[in-house]
PDB file of C-alpha atoms and ligand atoms in Angstrom:
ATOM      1  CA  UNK I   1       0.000   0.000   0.000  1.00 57.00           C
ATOM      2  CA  UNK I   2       0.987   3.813  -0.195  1.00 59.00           C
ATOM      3  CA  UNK I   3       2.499   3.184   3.465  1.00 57.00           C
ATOM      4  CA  UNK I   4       4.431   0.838   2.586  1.00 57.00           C
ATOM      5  CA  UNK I   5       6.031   2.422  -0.211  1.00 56.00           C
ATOM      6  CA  UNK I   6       6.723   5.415   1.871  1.00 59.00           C
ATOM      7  CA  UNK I   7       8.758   3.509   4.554  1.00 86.00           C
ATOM      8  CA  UNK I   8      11.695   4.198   3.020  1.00 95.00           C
ATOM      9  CA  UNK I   9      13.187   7.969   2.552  1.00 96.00           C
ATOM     10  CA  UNK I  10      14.206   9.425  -0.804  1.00 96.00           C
ATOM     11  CA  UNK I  11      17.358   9.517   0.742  1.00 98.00           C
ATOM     12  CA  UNK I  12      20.334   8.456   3.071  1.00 98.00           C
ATOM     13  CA  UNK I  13      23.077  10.892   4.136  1.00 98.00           C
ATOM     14  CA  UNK I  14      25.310  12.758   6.102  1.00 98.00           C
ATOM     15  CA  UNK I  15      23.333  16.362   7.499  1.00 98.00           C
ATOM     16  CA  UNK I  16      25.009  19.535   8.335  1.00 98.00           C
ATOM     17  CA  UNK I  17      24.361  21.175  11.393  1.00 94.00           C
ATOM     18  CA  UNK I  18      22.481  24.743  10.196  1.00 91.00           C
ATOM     19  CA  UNK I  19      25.195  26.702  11.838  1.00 90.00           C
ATOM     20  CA  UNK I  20      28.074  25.461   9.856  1.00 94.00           C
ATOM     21  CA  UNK I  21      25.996  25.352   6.747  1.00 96.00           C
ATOM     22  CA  UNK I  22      25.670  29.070   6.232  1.00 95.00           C
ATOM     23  CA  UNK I  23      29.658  28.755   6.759  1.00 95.00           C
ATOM     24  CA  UNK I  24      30.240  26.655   3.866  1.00 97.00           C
ATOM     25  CA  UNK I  25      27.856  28.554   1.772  1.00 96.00           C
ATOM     26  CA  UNK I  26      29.787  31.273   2.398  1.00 96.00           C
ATOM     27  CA  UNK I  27      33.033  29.933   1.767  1.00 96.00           C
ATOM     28  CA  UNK I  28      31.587  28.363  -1.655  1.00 96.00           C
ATOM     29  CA  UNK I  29      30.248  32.022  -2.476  1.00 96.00           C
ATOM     30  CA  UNK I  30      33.741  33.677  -1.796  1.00 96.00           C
ATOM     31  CA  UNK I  31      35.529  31.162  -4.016  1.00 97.00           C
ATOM     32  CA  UNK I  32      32.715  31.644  -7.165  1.00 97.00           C
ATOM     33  CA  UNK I  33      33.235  35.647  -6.166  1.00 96.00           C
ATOM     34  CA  UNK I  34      37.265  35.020  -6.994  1.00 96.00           C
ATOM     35  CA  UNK I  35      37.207  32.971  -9.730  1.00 96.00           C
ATOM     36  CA  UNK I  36      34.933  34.810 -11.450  1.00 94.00           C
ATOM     37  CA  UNK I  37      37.511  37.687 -11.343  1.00 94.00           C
ATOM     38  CA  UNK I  38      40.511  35.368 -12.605  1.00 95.00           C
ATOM     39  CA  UNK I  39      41.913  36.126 -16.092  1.00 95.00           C
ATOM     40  CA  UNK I  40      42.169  32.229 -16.363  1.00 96.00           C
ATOM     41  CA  UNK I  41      38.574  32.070 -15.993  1.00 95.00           C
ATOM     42  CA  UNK I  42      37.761  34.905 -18.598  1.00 93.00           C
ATOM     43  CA  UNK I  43      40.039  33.077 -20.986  1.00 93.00           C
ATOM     44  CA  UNK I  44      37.612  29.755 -20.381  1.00 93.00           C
ATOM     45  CA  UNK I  45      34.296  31.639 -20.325  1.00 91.00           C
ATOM     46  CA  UNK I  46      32.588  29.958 -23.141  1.00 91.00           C
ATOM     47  CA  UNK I  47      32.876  26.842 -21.435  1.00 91.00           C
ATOM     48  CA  UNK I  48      30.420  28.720 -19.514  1.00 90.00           C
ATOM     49  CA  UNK I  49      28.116  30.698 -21.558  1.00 84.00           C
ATOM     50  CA  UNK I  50      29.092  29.165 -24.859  1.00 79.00           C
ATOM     51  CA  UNK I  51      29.902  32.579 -26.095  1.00 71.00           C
ATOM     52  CA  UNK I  52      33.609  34.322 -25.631  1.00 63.00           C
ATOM     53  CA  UNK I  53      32.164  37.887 -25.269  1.00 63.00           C
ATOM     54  CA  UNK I  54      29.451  36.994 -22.630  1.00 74.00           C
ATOM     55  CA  UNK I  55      30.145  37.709 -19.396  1.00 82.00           C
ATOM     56  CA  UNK I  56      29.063  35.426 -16.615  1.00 90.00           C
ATOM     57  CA  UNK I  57      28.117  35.867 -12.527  1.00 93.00           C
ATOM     58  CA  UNK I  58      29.107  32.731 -11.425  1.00 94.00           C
ATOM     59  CA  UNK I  59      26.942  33.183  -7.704  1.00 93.00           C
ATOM     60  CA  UNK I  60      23.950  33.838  -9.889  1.00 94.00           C
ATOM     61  CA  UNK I  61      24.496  31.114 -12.508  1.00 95.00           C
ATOM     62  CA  UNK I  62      24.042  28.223  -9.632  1.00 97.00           C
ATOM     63  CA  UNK I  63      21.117  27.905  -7.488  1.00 95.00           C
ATOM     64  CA  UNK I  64      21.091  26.922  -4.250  1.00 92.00           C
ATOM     65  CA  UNK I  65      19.515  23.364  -3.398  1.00 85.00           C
ATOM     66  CA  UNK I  66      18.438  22.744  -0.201  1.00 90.00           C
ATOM     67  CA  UNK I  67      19.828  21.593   2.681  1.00 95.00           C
ATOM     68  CA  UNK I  68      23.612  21.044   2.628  1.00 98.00           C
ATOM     69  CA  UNK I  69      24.099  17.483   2.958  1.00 98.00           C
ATOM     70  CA  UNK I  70      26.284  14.228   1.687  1.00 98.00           C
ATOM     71  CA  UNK I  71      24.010  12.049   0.023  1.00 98.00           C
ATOM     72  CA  UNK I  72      25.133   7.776   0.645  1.00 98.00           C
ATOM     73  CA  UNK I  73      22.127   6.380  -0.339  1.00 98.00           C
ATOM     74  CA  UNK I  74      19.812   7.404  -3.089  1.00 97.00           C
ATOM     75  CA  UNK I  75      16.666   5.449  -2.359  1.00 97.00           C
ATOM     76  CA  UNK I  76      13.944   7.054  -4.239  1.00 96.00           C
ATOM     77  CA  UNK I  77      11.222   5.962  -1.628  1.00 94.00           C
ATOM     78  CA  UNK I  78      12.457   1.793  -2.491  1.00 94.00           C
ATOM     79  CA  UNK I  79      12.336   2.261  -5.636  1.00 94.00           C
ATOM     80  CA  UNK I  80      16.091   2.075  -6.704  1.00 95.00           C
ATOM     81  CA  UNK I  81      17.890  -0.736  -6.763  1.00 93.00           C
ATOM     82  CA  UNK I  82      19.466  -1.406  -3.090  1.00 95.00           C
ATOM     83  CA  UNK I  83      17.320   1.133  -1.028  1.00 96.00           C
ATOM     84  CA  UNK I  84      15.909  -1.959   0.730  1.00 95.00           C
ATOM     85  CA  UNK I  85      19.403  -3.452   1.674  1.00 96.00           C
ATOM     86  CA  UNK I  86      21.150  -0.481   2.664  1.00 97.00           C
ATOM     87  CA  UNK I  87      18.086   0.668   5.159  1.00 96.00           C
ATOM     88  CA  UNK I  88      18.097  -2.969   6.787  1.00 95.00           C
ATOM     89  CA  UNK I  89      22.339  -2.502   6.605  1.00 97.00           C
ATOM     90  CA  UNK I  90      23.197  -3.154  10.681  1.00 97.00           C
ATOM     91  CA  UNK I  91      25.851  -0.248  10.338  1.00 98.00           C
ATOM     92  CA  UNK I  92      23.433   2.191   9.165  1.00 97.00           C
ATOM     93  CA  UNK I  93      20.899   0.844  11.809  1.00 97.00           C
ATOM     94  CA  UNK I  94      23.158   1.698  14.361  1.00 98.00           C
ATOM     95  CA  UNK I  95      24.757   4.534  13.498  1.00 98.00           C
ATOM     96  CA  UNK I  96      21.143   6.392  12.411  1.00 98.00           C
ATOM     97  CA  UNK I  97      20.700   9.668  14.127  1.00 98.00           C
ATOM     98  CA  UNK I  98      24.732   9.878  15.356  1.00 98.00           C
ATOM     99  CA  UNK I  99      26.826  12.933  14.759  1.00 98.00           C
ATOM    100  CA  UNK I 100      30.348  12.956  12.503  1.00 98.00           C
ATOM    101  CA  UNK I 101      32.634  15.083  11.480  1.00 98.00           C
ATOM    102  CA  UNK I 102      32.922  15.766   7.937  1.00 98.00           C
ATOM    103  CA  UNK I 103      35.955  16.806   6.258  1.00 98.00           C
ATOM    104  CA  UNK I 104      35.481  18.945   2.929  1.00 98.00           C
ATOM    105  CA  UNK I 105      39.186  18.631   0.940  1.00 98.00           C
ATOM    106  CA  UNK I 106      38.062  20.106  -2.352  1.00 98.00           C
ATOM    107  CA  UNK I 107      35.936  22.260  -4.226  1.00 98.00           C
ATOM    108  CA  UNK I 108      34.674  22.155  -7.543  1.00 98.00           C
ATOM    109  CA  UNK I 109      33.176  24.005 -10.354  1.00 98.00           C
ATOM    110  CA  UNK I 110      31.636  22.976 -13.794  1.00 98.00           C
ATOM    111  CA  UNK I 111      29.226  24.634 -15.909  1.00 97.00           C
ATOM    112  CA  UNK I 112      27.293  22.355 -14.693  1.00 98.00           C
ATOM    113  CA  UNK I 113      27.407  21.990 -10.425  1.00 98.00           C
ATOM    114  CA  UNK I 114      29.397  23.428  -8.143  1.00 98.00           C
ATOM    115  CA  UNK I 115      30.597  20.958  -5.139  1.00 98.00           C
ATOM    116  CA  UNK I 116      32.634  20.427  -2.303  1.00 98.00           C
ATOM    117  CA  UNK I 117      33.998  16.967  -2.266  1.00 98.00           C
ATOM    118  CA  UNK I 118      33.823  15.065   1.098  1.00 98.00           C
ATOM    119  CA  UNK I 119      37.440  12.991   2.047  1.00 98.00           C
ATOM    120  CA  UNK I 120      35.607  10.007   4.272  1.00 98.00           C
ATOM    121  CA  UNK I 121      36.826   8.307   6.946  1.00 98.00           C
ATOM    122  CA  UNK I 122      37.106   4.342   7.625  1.00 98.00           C
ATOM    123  CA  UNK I 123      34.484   4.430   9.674  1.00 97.00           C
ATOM    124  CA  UNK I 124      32.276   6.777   7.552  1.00 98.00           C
ATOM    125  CA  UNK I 125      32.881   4.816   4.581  1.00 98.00           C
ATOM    126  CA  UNK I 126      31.256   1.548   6.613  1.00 98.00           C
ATOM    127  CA  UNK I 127      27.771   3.548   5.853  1.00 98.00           C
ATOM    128  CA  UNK I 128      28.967   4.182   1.767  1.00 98.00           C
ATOM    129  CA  UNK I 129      27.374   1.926  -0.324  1.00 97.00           C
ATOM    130  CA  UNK I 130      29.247   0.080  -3.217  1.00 93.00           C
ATOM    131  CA  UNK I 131      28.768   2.512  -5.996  1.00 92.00           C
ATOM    132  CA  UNK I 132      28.738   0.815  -9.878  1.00 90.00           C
ATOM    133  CA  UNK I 133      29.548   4.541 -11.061  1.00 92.00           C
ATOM    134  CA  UNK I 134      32.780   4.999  -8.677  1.00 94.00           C
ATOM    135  CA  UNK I 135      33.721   1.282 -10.694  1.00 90.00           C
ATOM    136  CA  UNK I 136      32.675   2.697 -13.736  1.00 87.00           C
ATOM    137  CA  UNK I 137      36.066   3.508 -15.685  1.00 76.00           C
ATOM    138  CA  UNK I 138      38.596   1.258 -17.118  1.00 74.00           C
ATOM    139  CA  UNK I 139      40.402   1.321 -13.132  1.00 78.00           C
ATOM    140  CA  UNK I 140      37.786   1.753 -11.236  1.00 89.00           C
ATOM    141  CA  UNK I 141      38.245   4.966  -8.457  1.00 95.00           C
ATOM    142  CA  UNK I 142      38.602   4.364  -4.877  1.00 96.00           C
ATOM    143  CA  UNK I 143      35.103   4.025  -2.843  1.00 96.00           C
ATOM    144  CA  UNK I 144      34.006   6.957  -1.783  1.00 98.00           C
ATOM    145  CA  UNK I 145      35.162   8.849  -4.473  1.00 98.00           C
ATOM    146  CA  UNK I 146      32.077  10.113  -5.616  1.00 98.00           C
ATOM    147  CA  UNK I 147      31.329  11.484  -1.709  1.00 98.00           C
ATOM    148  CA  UNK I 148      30.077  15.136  -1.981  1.00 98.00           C
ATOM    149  CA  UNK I 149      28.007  17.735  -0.949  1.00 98.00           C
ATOM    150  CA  UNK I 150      26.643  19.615  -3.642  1.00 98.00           C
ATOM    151  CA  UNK I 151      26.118  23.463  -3.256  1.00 98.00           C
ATOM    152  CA  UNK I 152      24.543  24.554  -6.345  1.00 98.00           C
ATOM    153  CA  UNK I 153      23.325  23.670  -9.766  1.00 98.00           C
ATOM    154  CA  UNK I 154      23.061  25.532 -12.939  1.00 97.00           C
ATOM    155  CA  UNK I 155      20.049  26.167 -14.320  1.00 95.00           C
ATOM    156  CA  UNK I 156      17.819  22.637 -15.670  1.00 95.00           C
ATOM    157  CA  UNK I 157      20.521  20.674 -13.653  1.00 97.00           C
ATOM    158  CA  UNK I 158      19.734  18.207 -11.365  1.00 97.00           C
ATOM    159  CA  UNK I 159      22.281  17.701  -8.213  1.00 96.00           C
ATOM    160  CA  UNK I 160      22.546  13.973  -8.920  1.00 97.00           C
ATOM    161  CA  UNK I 161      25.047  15.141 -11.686  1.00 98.00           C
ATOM    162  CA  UNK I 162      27.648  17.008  -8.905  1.00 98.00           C
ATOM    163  CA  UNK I 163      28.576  13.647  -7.959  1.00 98.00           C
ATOM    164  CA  UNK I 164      29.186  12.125 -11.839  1.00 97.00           C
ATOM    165  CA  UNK I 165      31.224  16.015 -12.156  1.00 98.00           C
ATOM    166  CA  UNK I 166      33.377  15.167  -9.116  1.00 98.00           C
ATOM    167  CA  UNK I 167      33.763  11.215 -11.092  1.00 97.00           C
ATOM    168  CA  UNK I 168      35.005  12.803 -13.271  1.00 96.00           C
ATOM    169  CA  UNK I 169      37.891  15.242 -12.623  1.00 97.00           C
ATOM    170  CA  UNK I 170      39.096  12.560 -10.589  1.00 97.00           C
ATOM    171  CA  UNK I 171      38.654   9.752 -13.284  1.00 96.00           C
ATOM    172  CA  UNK I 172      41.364  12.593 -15.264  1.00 96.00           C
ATOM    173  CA  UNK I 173      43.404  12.539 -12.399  1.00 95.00           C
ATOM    174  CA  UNK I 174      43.954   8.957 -12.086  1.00 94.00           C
ATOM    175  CA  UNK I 175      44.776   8.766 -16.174  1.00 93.00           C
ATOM    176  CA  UNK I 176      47.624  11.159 -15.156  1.00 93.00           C
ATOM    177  CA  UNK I 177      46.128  14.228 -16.366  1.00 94.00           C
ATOM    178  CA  UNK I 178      47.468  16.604 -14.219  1.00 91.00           C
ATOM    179  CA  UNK I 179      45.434  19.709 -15.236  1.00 96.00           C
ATOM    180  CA  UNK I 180      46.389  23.536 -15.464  1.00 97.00           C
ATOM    181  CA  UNK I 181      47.695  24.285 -12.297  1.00 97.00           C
ATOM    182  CA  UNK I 182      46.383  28.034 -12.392  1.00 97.00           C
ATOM    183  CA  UNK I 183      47.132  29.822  -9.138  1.00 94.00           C
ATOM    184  CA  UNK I 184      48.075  29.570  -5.562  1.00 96.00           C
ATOM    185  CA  UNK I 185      44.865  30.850  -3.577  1.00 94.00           C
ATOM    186  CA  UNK I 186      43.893  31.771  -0.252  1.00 92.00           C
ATOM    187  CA  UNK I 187      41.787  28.779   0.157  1.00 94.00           C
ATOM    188  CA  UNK I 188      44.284  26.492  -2.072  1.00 97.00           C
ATOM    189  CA  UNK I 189      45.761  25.981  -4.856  1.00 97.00           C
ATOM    190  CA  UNK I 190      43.489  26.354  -8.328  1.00 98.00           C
ATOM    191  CA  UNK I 191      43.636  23.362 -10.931  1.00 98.00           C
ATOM    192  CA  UNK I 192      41.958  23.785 -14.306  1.00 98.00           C
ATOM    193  CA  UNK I 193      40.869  20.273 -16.032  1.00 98.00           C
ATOM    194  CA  UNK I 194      39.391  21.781 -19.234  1.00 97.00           C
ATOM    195  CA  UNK I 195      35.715  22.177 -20.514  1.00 96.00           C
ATOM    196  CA  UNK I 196      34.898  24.342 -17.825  1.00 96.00           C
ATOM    197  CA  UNK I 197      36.392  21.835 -14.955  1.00 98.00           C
ATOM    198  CA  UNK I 198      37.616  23.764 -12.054  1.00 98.00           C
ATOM    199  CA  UNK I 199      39.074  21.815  -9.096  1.00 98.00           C
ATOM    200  CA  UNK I 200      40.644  23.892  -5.593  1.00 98.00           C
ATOM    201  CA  UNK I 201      42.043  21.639  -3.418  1.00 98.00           C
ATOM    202  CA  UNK I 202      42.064  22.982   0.131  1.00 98.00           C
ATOM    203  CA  UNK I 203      44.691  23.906   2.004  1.00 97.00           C
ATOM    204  CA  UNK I 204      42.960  23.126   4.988  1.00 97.00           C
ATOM    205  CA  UNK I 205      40.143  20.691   4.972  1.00 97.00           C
ATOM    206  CA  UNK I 206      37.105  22.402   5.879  1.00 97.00           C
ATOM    207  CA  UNK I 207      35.768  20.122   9.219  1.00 96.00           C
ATOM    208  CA  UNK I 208      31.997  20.315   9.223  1.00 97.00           C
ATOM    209  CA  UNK I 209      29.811  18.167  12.240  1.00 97.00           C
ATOM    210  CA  UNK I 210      27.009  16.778  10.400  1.00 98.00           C
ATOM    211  CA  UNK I 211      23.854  14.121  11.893  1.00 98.00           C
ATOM    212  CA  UNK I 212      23.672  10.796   9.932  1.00 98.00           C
ATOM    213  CA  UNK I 213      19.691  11.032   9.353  1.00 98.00           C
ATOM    214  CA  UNK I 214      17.644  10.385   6.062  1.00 98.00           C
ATOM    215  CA  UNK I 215      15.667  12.567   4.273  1.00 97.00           C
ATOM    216  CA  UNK I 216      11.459  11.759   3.127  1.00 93.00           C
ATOM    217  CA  UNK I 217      10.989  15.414   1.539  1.00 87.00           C
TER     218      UNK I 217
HETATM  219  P1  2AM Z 301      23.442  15.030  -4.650  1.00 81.49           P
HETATM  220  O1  2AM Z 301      23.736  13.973  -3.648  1.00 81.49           O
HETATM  221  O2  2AM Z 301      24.478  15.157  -5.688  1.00 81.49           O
HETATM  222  O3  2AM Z 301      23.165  16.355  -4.031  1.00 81.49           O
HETATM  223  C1  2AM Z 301      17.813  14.296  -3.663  1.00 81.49           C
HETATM  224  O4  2AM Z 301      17.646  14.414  -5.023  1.00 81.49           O
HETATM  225  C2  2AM Z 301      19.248  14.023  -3.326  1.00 81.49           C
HETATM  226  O5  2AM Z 301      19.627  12.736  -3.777  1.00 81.49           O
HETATM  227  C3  2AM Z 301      20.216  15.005  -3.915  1.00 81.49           C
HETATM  228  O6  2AM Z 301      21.097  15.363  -2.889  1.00 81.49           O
HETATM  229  C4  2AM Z 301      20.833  14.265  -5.071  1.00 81.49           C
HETATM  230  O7  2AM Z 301      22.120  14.583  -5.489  1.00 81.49           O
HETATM  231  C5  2AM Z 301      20.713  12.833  -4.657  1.00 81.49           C
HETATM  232  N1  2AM Z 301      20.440  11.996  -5.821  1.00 81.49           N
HETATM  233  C6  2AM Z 301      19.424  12.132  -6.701  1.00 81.49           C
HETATM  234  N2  2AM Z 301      19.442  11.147  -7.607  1.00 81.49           N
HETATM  235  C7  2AM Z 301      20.497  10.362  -7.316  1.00 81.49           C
HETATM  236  C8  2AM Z 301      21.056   9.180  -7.889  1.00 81.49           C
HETATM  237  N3  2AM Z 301      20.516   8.590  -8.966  1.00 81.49           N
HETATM  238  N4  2AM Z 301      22.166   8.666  -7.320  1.00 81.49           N
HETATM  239  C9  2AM Z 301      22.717   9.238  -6.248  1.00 81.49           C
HETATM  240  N5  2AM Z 301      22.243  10.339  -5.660  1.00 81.49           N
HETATM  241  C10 2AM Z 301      21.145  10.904  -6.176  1.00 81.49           C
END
């Protein structure tokens, strides 16, 4: 019955405590406000807006999406394929409602999403599911790869793609592609990966406390 189908959440994932959320949107909002400004990133613009001339305000061309969390599990109320198995997991059982500390390593920018990509522990990675698009390329990428939150999405994007975004930089990373290394920064230091791929790994991880909990919407 309609119960039934609702006993499971649309999804699984690590929360962030309000507080620190309006910290990393900040954070995310001063690196946009800085690249926009870079003369690397004028020189890549129509990777952006498909036009050389255009200009482009990166903190308006991504919308917001919610609350700032990791997604683990994607179960669509049951309906995709291991929602079931991961809710009954004993791990996840028991470590339902606990706090953790998350810690944010990178950022990231396409024309597509912009993300923060989540470094997870050995014991957070008990509650990550094994993930058919981290084993996706010819070597398949560490689990956990994928592990994000994402912070905004262009316009007609979903946020499901931050995650395949973050797949992929890395996925050039492991084939040795080593990108543009553009610029030291405040934050860190700037890598461009071409078509509009923008990756700034932190100098210091970002440490966020964040509830695991699931989400019914
Ligand atoms: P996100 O984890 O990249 O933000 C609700 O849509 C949440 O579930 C979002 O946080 C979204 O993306 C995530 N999500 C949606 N579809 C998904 C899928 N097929 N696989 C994994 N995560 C998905």
């Amino acid at each position: 019955g309609p119960l039934e189908e609702m006993s499971l959440p649309l999804f699984f994932g690590w929360f962030l405590l309000p507080s620190v959320q309006d910290k990393v949107r900040c954070t995310s909002m001063d690196f946009l406000k800085t690249l926009d400004t870079l003369e690397a990133f004028k020189k890549h613009l129509s990777d952006f807006t498909g036009k050389a001339e255009k200009e482009v305000d990166l903190e308006q061309y991504f919308q917001a999406k919610g609350t700032l969390h990791c997604t683990t599990e994607f179960c669509d109320y049951g309906k995709a394929p291991g929602a079931k198995e991961y809710a009954q997991n004993t791990t996840v059982k028991e470590f339902y409602g606990s706090a953790f500390e998350l810690s944010l390593s990178a950022l990231f920018v396409t024309p597509r999403t912009v993300g923060a990509r989540v470094s997870l522990t050995e014991e957070q990675l008990l509650l990550w599911p094994a993930d058919p698009k981290e084993e996706a390329g010819s070597t398949s990428l560490p689990r956990g790869s994928r592990a994000h939150i994402t912070l905004g999405c262009a316009e007609h994007v979903e946020p499901v793609q931050t995650g395949l975004d973050l797949l992929e930089i890395l996925t050039l990373q492991q084939e040795g592609q080593q990108g543009e290394p553009i610029e030291e920064m405040e934050l860190g230091s700037l890598t461009y990966y071409g078509e509009g791929r923008w990756l700034l790994t932190l100098r210091e991880p970002i440490c966020t406390p964040a509830c695991f909990s699931s989400f019914y919407g």
